[in-house]
């Protein structure tokens, strides 16, 4: 009898360990393409979560609130079920027939072509003066999303009014130049937009009307930054060299439509609409190992369009790339291009 009980306990223990190892020891594998081959819709499979889906397709799991906001039929982001269909692209990226289009319009070398860009971050040379913070919410969850109610504590509450909008942001880190190690400023990441509904003597009641990432209590507010901008390419007025010092995405490998930051700004003559060639030299396979790399010719690997300028930095959108762009790559602006 004791032997049977011991065997039974051993079987239960082994079953628990097997369940634990499946739940925590295995990485969920999602079917379908990755990177630039992001589908319009995704069919949920057993074991999927919004976090893992965003990690798989965007390499940014914290993007899950944006995907949740695109799928109003998902009432609880922590519960999605096999057979559910999730939209992975913003409605603004859909054509009239519902087919996903590239979100940008661009023709290399031509002026007057309108470029629609997404503004979710930039570098500031000096610390921002916050307009207040998103302090509270009646909701119980840690991460807030589209249409959630929030309460704002504003630095100038008497001037607040119904309909006024603020961008919610975080300071991610200091941006250090890859070559000189100088601190160029702080990287600002915009998480969403809130709109005031009512104001009382103590705070403003608002609603989240746009979500681009995880929004939490305690995040700072600034004057609304337009999420979509229309930029017309313009002719470069001077020759200039610079470097890719950081990017909006934490990924080391950057590609077309990623946002990068360049160590040249208005004080160096950079204007919105200017175009930089992205350059690199060396052997692609042994890039960091061969001393002879420094004697090889520079090759053009991509192009970027300037969409925001600051005193000593610029935000640019990679409009085309032959290979992955990286922090530390050179950029050049050619006069009359």
mmCIF file of C-alpha atoms in Angstrom:
data_model
loop_
_atom_site.group_PDB
_atom_site.id
_atom_site.type_symbol
_atom_site.label_atom_id
_atom_site.label_comp_id
_atom_site.label_asym_id
_atom_site.label_seq_id
_atom_site.Cartn_x
_atom_site.Cartn_y
_atom_site.Cartn_z
ATOM 1 C CA UNK A 1 0.000 0.000 0.000
ATOM 2 C CA UNK A 2 2.829 2.379 0.918
ATOM 3 C CA UNK A 3 4.575 1.535 -2.365
ATOM 4 C CA UNK A 4 1.405 2.412 -4.290
ATOM 5 C CA UNK A 5 1.094 5.758 -2.453
ATOM 6 C CA UNK A 6 4.740 6.589 -3.117
ATOM 7 C CA UNK A 7 4.333 5.741 -6.790
ATOM 8 C CA UNK A 8 1.177 7.862 -6.947
ATOM 9 C CA UNK A 9 2.955 10.840 -5.350
ATOM 10 C CA UNK A 10 5.878 10.417 -7.734
ATOM 11 C CA UNK A 11 3.514 10.395 -10.725
ATOM 12 C CA UNK A 12 1.761 13.564 -9.510
ATOM 13 C CA UNK A 13 5.125 15.280 -8.934
ATOM 14 C CA UNK A 14 6.368 14.344 -12.387
ATOM 15 C CA UNK A 15 3.121 15.594 -13.943
ATOM 16 C CA UNK A 16 3.512 18.923 -12.125
ATOM 17 C CA UNK A 17 7.107 19.258 -13.294
ATOM 18 C CA UNK A 18 6.085 18.499 -16.879
ATOM 19 C CA UNK A 19 3.348 21.150 -16.773
ATOM 20 C CA UNK A 20 5.743 23.650 -15.174
ATOM 21 C CA UNK A 21 8.420 23.005 -17.803
ATOM 22 C CA UNK A 22 5.931 23.452 -20.648
ATOM 23 C CA UNK A 23 4.582 26.668 -19.159
ATOM 24 C CA UNK A 24 7.904 28.227 -18.208
ATOM 25 C CA UNK A 25 10.657 26.340 -19.971
ATOM 26 C CA UNK A 26 9.530 26.630 -23.568
ATOM 27 C CA UNK A 27 9.317 29.719 -25.707
ATOM 28 C CA UNK A 28 6.067 30.028 -27.615
ATOM 29 C CA UNK A 29 6.685 29.657 -31.319
ATOM 30 C CA UNK A 30 4.326 31.497 -33.597
ATOM 31 C CA UNK A 31 3.785 30.525 -37.172
ATOM 32 C CA UNK A 32 4.025 33.037 -39.975
ATOM 33 C CA UNK A 33 6.586 35.546 -41.259
ATOM 34 C CA UNK A 34 8.588 38.043 -39.234
ATOM 35 C CA UNK A 35 10.221 41.425 -39.819
ATOM 36 C CA UNK A 36 8.987 43.304 -42.848
ATOM 37 C CA UNK A 37 6.499 40.529 -43.756
ATOM 38 C CA UNK A 38 3.966 41.532 -41.117
ATOM 39 C CA UNK A 39 0.523 40.262 -42.148
ATOM 40 C CA UNK A 40 -2.625 42.338 -42.077
ATOM 41 C CA UNK A 41 -4.311 39.872 -39.735
ATOM 42 C CA UNK A 42 -3.189 37.041 -37.493
ATOM 43 C CA UNK A 43 -5.114 33.905 -36.516
ATOM 44 C CA UNK A 44 -4.590 33.215 -32.812
ATOM 45 C CA UNK A 45 -3.233 29.782 -31.936
ATOM 46 C CA UNK A 46 -3.207 27.903 -28.646
ATOM 47 C CA UNK A 47 -0.755 29.447 -26.179
ATOM 48 C CA UNK A 48 -0.524 32.844 -27.918
ATOM 49 C CA UNK A 49 -0.446 36.112 -25.975
ATOM 50 C CA UNK A 50 -0.439 39.696 -27.251
ATOM 51 C CA UNK A 51 3.014 40.104 -25.700
ATOM 52 C CA UNK A 52 4.465 37.159 -27.650
ATOM 53 C CA UNK A 53 2.731 38.129 -30.892
ATOM 54 C CA UNK A 54 4.211 41.648 -30.707
ATOM 55 C CA UNK A 55 7.625 40.242 -29.826
ATOM 56 C CA UNK A 56 7.460 37.903 -32.819
ATOM 57 C CA UNK A 57 6.298 40.358 -35.473
ATOM 58 C CA UNK A 58 7.667 43.698 -34.231
ATOM 59 C CA UNK A 59 10.512 42.658 -31.878
ATOM 60 C CA UNK A 60 8.799 45.009 -29.411
ATOM 61 C CA UNK A 61 6.551 43.087 -26.980
ATOM 62 C CA UNK A 62 5.617 46.351 -25.236
ATOM 63 C CA UNK A 63 3.668 47.291 -28.373
ATOM 64 C CA UNK A 64 0.775 45.062 -27.200
ATOM 65 C CA UNK A 65 -1.518 47.967 -26.101
ATOM 66 C CA UNK A 66 -1.433 49.299 -29.667
ATOM 67 C CA UNK A 67 -2.501 45.928 -31.078
ATOM 68 C CA UNK A 68 -5.163 45.617 -28.396
ATOM 69 C CA UNK A 69 -6.513 49.043 -29.378
ATOM 70 C CA UNK A 70 -6.807 47.868 -32.996
ATOM 71 C CA UNK A 71 -9.010 44.960 -31.926
ATOM 72 C CA UNK A 72 -12.050 46.229 -29.987
ATOM 73 C CA UNK A 73 -13.554 42.736 -29.972
ATOM 74 C CA UNK A 74 -10.833 41.725 -27.485
ATOM 75 C CA UNK A 75 -12.360 42.884 -24.207
ATOM 76 C CA UNK A 76 -9.514 41.631 -22.008
ATOM 77 C CA UNK A 77 -5.940 41.769 -23.386
ATOM 78 C CA UNK A 78 -4.903 38.891 -21.144
ATOM 79 C CA UNK A 79 -7.465 36.544 -22.685
ATOM 80 C CA UNK A 80 -7.266 35.766 -26.390
ATOM 81 C CA UNK A 81 -8.465 32.466 -27.762
ATOM 82 C CA UNK A 82 -7.541 30.083 -30.596
ATOM 83 C CA UNK A 83 -9.477 31.107 -33.680
ATOM 84 C CA UNK A 84 -9.571 34.821 -32.807
ATOM 85 C CA UNK A 85 -8.486 37.075 -35.665
ATOM 86 C CA UNK A 86 -6.252 39.988 -34.666
ATOM 87 C CA UNK A 87 -5.504 43.014 -36.821
ATOM 88 C CA UNK A 88 -1.771 43.789 -36.718
ATOM 89 C CA UNK A 89 -1.740 46.941 -38.815
ATOM 90 C CA UNK A 90 -3.144 50.374 -38.037
ATOM 91 C CA UNK A 91 -6.291 51.294 -39.997
ATOM 92 C CA UNK A 92 -4.339 54.208 -41.475
ATOM 93 C CA UNK A 93 -2.197 51.649 -43.243
ATOM 94 C CA UNK A 94 -5.149 50.090 -45.063
ATOM 95 C CA UNK A 95 -6.216 50.874 -48.585
ATOM 96 C CA UNK A 96 -9.816 51.488 -49.583
ATOM 97 C CA UNK A 97 -10.158 47.819 -50.464
ATOM 98 C CA UNK A 98 -8.865 46.721 -47.068
ATOM 99 C CA UNK A 99 -5.524 45.556 -48.455
ATOM 100 C CA UNK A 100 -2.526 46.645 -46.402
ATOM 101 C CA UNK A 101 -0.384 49.282 -48.072
ATOM 102 C CA UNK A 102 3.040 50.571 -47.152
ATOM 103 C CA UNK A 103 2.409 53.454 -44.741
ATOM 104 C CA UNK A 104 4.713 55.822 -46.595
ATOM 105 C CA UNK A 105 4.844 57.384 -50.040
ATOM 106 C CA UNK A 106 8.314 58.157 -51.284
ATOM 107 C CA UNK A 107 10.215 58.451 -54.555
ATOM 108 C CA UNK A 108 14.006 58.590 -54.387
ATOM 109 C CA UNK A 109 15.486 61.724 -55.892
ATOM 110 C CA UNK A 110 12.240 63.598 -56.513
ATOM 111 C CA UNK A 111 10.921 66.646 -54.724
ATOM 112 C CA UNK A 112 7.281 67.358 -54.062
ATOM 113 C CA UNK A 113 6.507 63.760 -53.108
ATOM 114 C CA UNK A 114 4.707 63.800 -49.797
ATOM 115 C CA UNK A 115 6.144 61.645 -47.053
ATOM 116 C CA UNK A 116 3.834 60.601 -44.215
ATOM 117 C CA UNK A 117 5.827 59.814 -41.083
ATOM 118 C CA UNK A 118 4.995 58.525 -37.631
ATOM 119 C CA UNK A 119 6.288 60.618 -34.729
ATOM 120 C CA UNK A 120 6.853 58.518 -31.613
ATOM 121 C CA UNK A 121 10.116 59.896 -30.271
ATOM 122 C CA UNK A 122 13.004 62.327 -30.543
ATOM 123 C CA UNK A 123 16.141 63.559 -28.767
ATOM 124 C CA UNK A 124 16.101 66.722 -26.653
ATOM 125 C CA UNK A 125 19.295 68.675 -26.005
ATOM 126 C CA UNK A 126 18.114 69.777 -22.545
ATOM 127 C CA UNK A 127 15.642 68.235 -20.064
ATOM 128 C CA UNK A 128 12.015 68.868 -21.004
ATOM 129 C CA UNK A 129 9.820 71.037 -18.832
ATOM 130 C CA UNK A 130 6.905 68.737 -18.098
ATOM 131 C CA UNK A 131 3.327 70.003 -18.392
ATOM 132 C CA UNK A 132 2.311 67.641 -15.603
ATOM 133 C CA UNK A 133 1.759 63.939 -15.220
ATOM 134 C CA UNK A 134 -0.800 61.210 -15.671
ATOM 135 C CA UNK A 135 -1.289 60.443 -11.993
ATOM 136 C CA UNK A 136 -4.344 58.244 -11.457
ATOM 137 C CA UNK A 137 -7.014 56.128 -13.105
ATOM 138 C CA UNK A 138 -10.207 54.441 -11.859
ATOM 139 C CA UNK A 139 -9.142 51.267 -13.678
ATOM 140 C CA UNK A 140 -7.421 48.474 -11.779
ATOM 141 C CA UNK A 141 -4.852 47.316 -14.349
ATOM 142 C CA UNK A 142 -1.245 48.484 -14.350
ATOM 143 C CA UNK A 143 -1.091 49.209 -18.073
ATOM 144 C CA UNK A 144 -3.662 51.645 -19.409
ATOM 145 C CA UNK A 145 -4.908 51.615 -22.989
ATOM 146 C CA UNK A 146 -7.189 53.272 -25.517
ATOM 147 C CA UNK A 147 -10.397 54.847 -24.104
ATOM 148 C CA UNK A 148 -9.329 54.383 -20.471
ATOM 149 C CA UNK A 149 -10.165 57.240 -18.097
ATOM 150 C CA UNK A 150 -7.246 58.954 -16.368
ATOM 151 C CA UNK A 151 -6.699 61.869 -13.999
ATOM 152 C CA UNK A 152 -4.043 64.467 -14.779
ATOM 153 C CA UNK A 153 -2.121 66.696 -12.392
ATOM 154 C CA UNK A 154 -1.121 69.719 -14.474
ATOM 155 C CA UNK A 155 1.468 72.411 -13.796
ATOM 156 C CA UNK A 156 -0.942 75.059 -15.106
ATOM 157 C CA UNK A 157 -4.324 73.698 -14.059
ATOM 158 C CA UNK A 158 -6.182 77.068 -14.262
ATOM 159 C CA UNK A 159 -5.366 77.256 -17.992
ATOM 160 C CA UNK A 160 -6.602 73.722 -18.707
ATOM 161 C CA UNK A 161 -9.747 73.370 -20.808
ATOM 162 C CA UNK A 162 -12.017 70.686 -22.178
ATOM 163 C CA UNK A 163 -10.686 69.232 -25.438
ATOM 164 C CA UNK A 164 -7.055 70.108 -24.689
ATOM 165 C CA UNK A 165 -4.631 67.336 -25.604
ATOM 166 C CA UNK A 166 -1.298 66.224 -24.207
ATOM 167 C CA UNK A 167 1.226 63.632 -25.316
ATOM 168 C CA UNK A 168 2.211 61.069 -22.696
ATOM 169 C CA UNK A 169 5.948 60.401 -22.683
ATOM 170 C CA UNK A 170 8.883 58.840 -20.853
ATOM 171 C CA UNK A 171 12.577 59.703 -20.813
ATOM 172 C CA UNK A 172 14.231 56.450 -21.874
ATOM 173 C CA UNK A 173 17.939 57.188 -21.472
ATOM 174 C CA UNK A 174 20.800 59.550 -22.221
ATOM 175 C CA UNK A 175 21.985 59.316 -25.826
ATOM 176 C CA UNK A 176 25.753 58.802 -25.928
ATOM 177 C CA UNK A 177 27.680 59.391 -29.152
ATOM 178 C CA UNK A 178 29.104 56.016 -30.331
ATOM 179 C CA UNK A 179 32.445 57.589 -31.266
ATOM 180 C CA UNK A 180 33.121 60.567 -28.978
ATOM 181 C CA UNK A 181 31.168 59.236 -25.961
ATOM 182 C CA UNK A 182 29.666 62.717 -25.491
ATOM 183 C CA UNK A 183 26.113 62.898 -24.142
ATOM 184 C CA UNK A 184 23.975 64.378 -26.923
ATOM 185 C CA UNK A 185 20.741 64.615 -24.963
ATOM 186 C CA UNK A 186 17.856 62.497 -23.736
ATOM 187 C CA UNK A 187 15.783 60.080 -25.783
ATOM 188 C CA UNK A 188 12.068 60.838 -25.457
ATOM 189 C CA UNK A 189 9.513 58.126 -26.224
ATOM 190 C CA UNK A 190 5.891 59.145 -26.814
ATOM 191 C CA UNK A 191 3.472 56.577 -25.418
ATOM 192 C CA UNK A 192 0.119 58.056 -26.382
ATOM 193 C CA UNK A 193 -2.233 61.039 -26.302
ATOM 194 C CA UNK A 194 -4.826 62.072 -23.716
ATOM 195 C CA UNK A 195 -7.686 64.543 -24.135
ATOM 196 C CA UNK A 196 -9.219 66.494 -21.260
ATOM 197 C CA UNK A 197 -12.950 66.016 -20.683
ATOM 198 C CA UNK A 198 -13.517 68.052 -17.508
ATOM 199 C CA UNK A 199 -11.450 70.131 -15.084
ATOM 200 C CA UNK A 200 -12.011 70.781 -11.377
ATOM 201 C CA UNK A 201 -10.014 72.559 -8.665
ATOM 202 C CA UNK A 202 -7.651 69.646 -8.111
ATOM 203 C CA UNK A 203 -7.064 67.837 -11.394
ATOM 204 C CA UNK A 204 -8.269 67.192 -14.930
ATOM 205 C CA UNK A 205 -10.323 64.185 -15.993
ATOM 206 C CA UNK A 206 -9.168 62.868 -19.367
ATOM 207 C CA UNK A 207 -9.401 59.935 -21.745
ATOM 208 C CA UNK A 208 -6.638 58.105 -23.600
ATOM 209 C CA UNK A 209 -7.411 58.716 -27.283
ATOM 210 C CA UNK A 210 -4.246 57.134 -28.722
ATOM 211 C CA UNK A 211 -1.881 54.469 -27.411
ATOM 212 C CA UNK A 212 1.503 53.623 -28.967
ATOM 213 C CA UNK A 213 2.911 51.574 -26.093
ATOM 214 C CA UNK A 214 2.462 50.745 -22.437
ATOM 215 C CA UNK A 215 0.921 53.709 -20.587
ATOM 216 C CA UNK A 216 1.306 53.746 -16.810
ATOM 217 C CA UNK A 217 0.521 56.036 -13.916
ATOM 218 C CA UNK A 218 3.291 58.539 -13.227
ATOM 219 C CA UNK A 219 4.216 59.197 -16.867
ATOM 220 C CA UNK A 220 4.904 62.791 -17.872
ATOM 221 C CA UNK A 221 2.901 65.081 -20.148
ATOM 222 C CA UNK A 222 3.914 67.526 -22.863
ATOM 223 C CA UNK A 223 2.097 69.617 -25.416
ATOM 224 C CA UNK A 224 0.542 67.311 -28.004
ATOM 225 C CA UNK A 225 2.976 66.036 -30.613
ATOM 226 C CA UNK A 226 1.235 65.106 -33.855
ATOM 227 C CA UNK A 227 1.587 61.381 -34.458
ATOM 228 C CA UNK A 228 1.484 61.660 -38.251
ATOM 229 C CA UNK A 229 3.410 64.342 -40.106
ATOM 230 C CA UNK A 230 3.536 65.132 -43.787
ATOM 231 C CA UNK A 231 7.066 65.971 -44.947
ATOM 232 C CA UNK A 232 7.972 67.174 -48.425
ATOM 233 C CA UNK A 233 11.506 66.189 -49.505
ATOM 234 C CA UNK A 234 13.607 69.267 -50.245
ATOM 235 C CA UNK A 235 16.881 69.851 -52.031
ATOM 236 C CA UNK A 236 19.975 69.732 -49.820
ATOM 237 C CA UNK A 237 21.768 73.085 -49.612
ATOM 238 C CA UNK A 238 25.144 71.844 -48.361
ATOM 239 C CA UNK A 239 27.491 68.892 -47.985
ATOM 240 C CA UNK A 240 27.487 67.415 -44.491
ATOM 241 C CA UNK A 241 28.652 64.280 -42.703
ATOM 242 C CA UNK A 242 27.299 62.729 -39.535
ATOM 243 C CA UNK A 243 26.508 59.478 -37.764
ATOM 244 C CA UNK A 244 23.548 57.365 -36.690
ATOM 245 C CA UNK A 245 23.744 57.739 -32.905
ATOM 246 C CA UNK A 246 20.550 55.985 -31.801
ATOM 247 C CA UNK A 247 17.164 54.736 -32.966
ATOM 248 C CA UNK A 248 13.601 54.676 -31.748
ATOM 249 C CA UNK A 249 13.561 50.882 -31.811
ATOM 250 C CA UNK A 250 15.753 49.031 -29.283
ATOM 251 C CA UNK A 251 16.693 46.567 -32.036
ATOM 252 C CA UNK A 252 20.345 46.530 -33.116
ATOM 253 C CA UNK A 253 19.381 45.868 -36.731
ATOM 254 C CA UNK A 254 17.301 48.622 -38.367
ATOM 255 C CA UNK A 255 15.550 48.617 -41.717
ATOM 256 C CA UNK A 256 13.198 50.551 -43.976
ATOM 257 C CA UNK A 257 10.633 52.687 -42.096
ATOM 258 C CA UNK A 258 12.588 52.569 -38.820
ATOM 259 C CA UNK A 259 13.292 55.910 -37.114
ATOM 260 C CA UNK A 260 16.918 56.881 -36.476
ATOM 261 C CA UNK A 261 18.637 59.807 -34.761
ATOM 262 C CA UNK A 262 21.535 61.685 -36.376
ATOM 263 C CA UNK A 263 24.167 63.848 -34.656
ATOM 264 C CA UNK A 264 23.533 66.868 -36.879
ATOM 265 C CA UNK A 265 20.800 69.486 -36.462
ATOM 266 C CA UNK A 266 19.702 73.012 -37.307
ATOM 267 C CA UNK A 267 22.959 74.543 -36.050
ATOM 268 C CA UNK A 268 24.793 72.477 -38.663
ATOM 269 C CA UNK A 269 22.334 73.470 -41.406
ATOM 270 C CA UNK A 270 19.998 70.454 -41.408
ATOM 271 C CA UNK A 271 16.390 71.122 -42.431
ATOM 272 C CA UNK A 272 13.226 69.030 -42.377
ATOM 273 C CA UNK A 273 12.978 67.300 -45.755
ATOM 274 C CA UNK A 274 16.742 66.893 -46.256
ATOM 275 C CA UNK A 275 17.937 63.434 -47.264
ATOM 276 C CA UNK A 276 21.007 61.602 -45.999
ATOM 277 C CA UNK A 277 22.737 58.620 -47.571
ATOM 278 C CA UNK A 278 23.616 55.924 -45.024
ATOM 279 C CA UNK A 279 27.164 54.667 -45.590
ATOM 280 C CA UNK A 280 29.327 51.778 -44.383
ATOM 281 C CA UNK A 281 32.651 50.236 -45.310
ATOM 282 C CA UNK A 282 34.386 46.951 -44.625
ATOM 283 C CA UNK A 283 33.766 43.254 -45.111
ATOM 284 C CA UNK A 284 30.161 42.439 -44.277
ATOM 285 C CA UNK A 285 30.916 39.122 -42.582
ATOM 286 C CA UNK A 286 34.070 40.127 -40.688
ATOM 287 C CA UNK A 287 33.173 43.761 -40.151
ATOM 288 C CA UNK A 288 34.611 44.047 -36.640
ATOM 289 C CA UNK A 289 37.601 41.723 -37.058
ATOM 290 C CA UNK A 290 39.609 42.895 -40.048
ATOM 291 C CA UNK A 291 42.019 45.816 -39.645
ATOM 292 C CA UNK A 292 41.891 46.328 -43.405
ATOM 293 C CA UNK A 293 38.235 47.363 -43.120
ATOM 294 C CA UNK A 294 39.311 50.966 -42.479
ATOM 295 C CA UNK A 295 41.017 51.105 -45.868
ATOM 296 C CA UNK A 296 38.022 49.850 -47.851
ATOM 297 C CA UNK A 297 35.786 52.258 -49.796
ATOM 298 C CA UNK A 298 32.532 53.572 -48.364
ATOM 299 C CA UNK A 299 29.395 51.969 -49.787
ATOM 300 C CA UNK A 300 25.866 53.368 -49.753
ATOM 301 C CA UNK A 301 23.540 51.018 -47.847
ATOM 302 C CA UNK A 302 20.449 53.172 -47.444
ATOM 303 C CA UNK A 303 18.777 56.558 -47.367
ATOM 304 C CA UNK A 304 16.974 58.526 -44.659
ATOM 305 C CA UNK A 305 14.606 61.499 -44.723
ATOM 306 C CA UNK A 306 14.818 64.145 -41.972
ATOM 307 C CA UNK A 307 11.424 64.621 -40.297
ATOM 308 C CA UNK A 308 12.307 66.553 -37.110
ATOM 309 C CA UNK A 309 15.252 68.823 -36.317
ATOM 310 C CA UNK A 310 16.711 70.017 -33.020
ATOM 311 C CA UNK A 311 19.741 72.234 -32.396
ATOM 312 C CA UNK A 312 22.336 69.465 -32.704
ATOM 313 C CA UNK A 313 20.351 66.367 -33.631
ATOM 314 C CA UNK A 314 17.813 65.277 -36.226
ATOM 315 C CA UNK A 315 15.181 62.563 -36.381
ATOM 316 C CA UNK A 316 15.075 60.734 -39.708
ATOM 317 C CA UNK A 317 13.084 57.951 -41.307
ATOM 318 C CA UNK A 318 14.892 55.188 -43.195
ATOM 319 C CA UNK A 319 13.206 55.315 -46.598
ATOM 320 C CA UNK A 320 15.215 52.509 -48.159
ATOM 321 C CA UNK A 321 17.942 50.095 -47.074
ATOM 322 C CA UNK A 322 19.962 47.451 -48.903
ATOM 323 C CA UNK A 323 21.139 45.864 -45.640
ATOM 324 C CA UNK A 324 20.392 46.431 -41.967
ATOM 325 C CA UNK A 325 21.292 49.894 -40.660
ATOM 326 C CA UNK A 326 23.092 50.093 -37.315
ATOM 327 C CA UNK A 327 24.044 52.650 -34.724
ATOM 328 C CA UNK A 328 27.455 54.010 -35.651
ATOM 329 C CA UNK A 329 26.826 53.979 -39.411
ATOM 330 C CA UNK A 330 27.917 57.127 -41.252
ATOM 331 C CA UNK A 331 25.493 59.460 -42.986
ATOM 332 C CA UNK A 332 26.269 62.051 -45.650
ATOM 333 C CA UNK A 333 24.159 64.822 -47.117
ATOM 334 C CA UNK A 334 25.098 65.829 -50.665
ATOM 335 C CA UNK A 335 24.516 69.342 -51.885
ATOM 336 C CA UNK A 336 21.834 69.755 -54.587
ATOM 337 C CA UNK A 337 20.434 66.236 -54.010
#
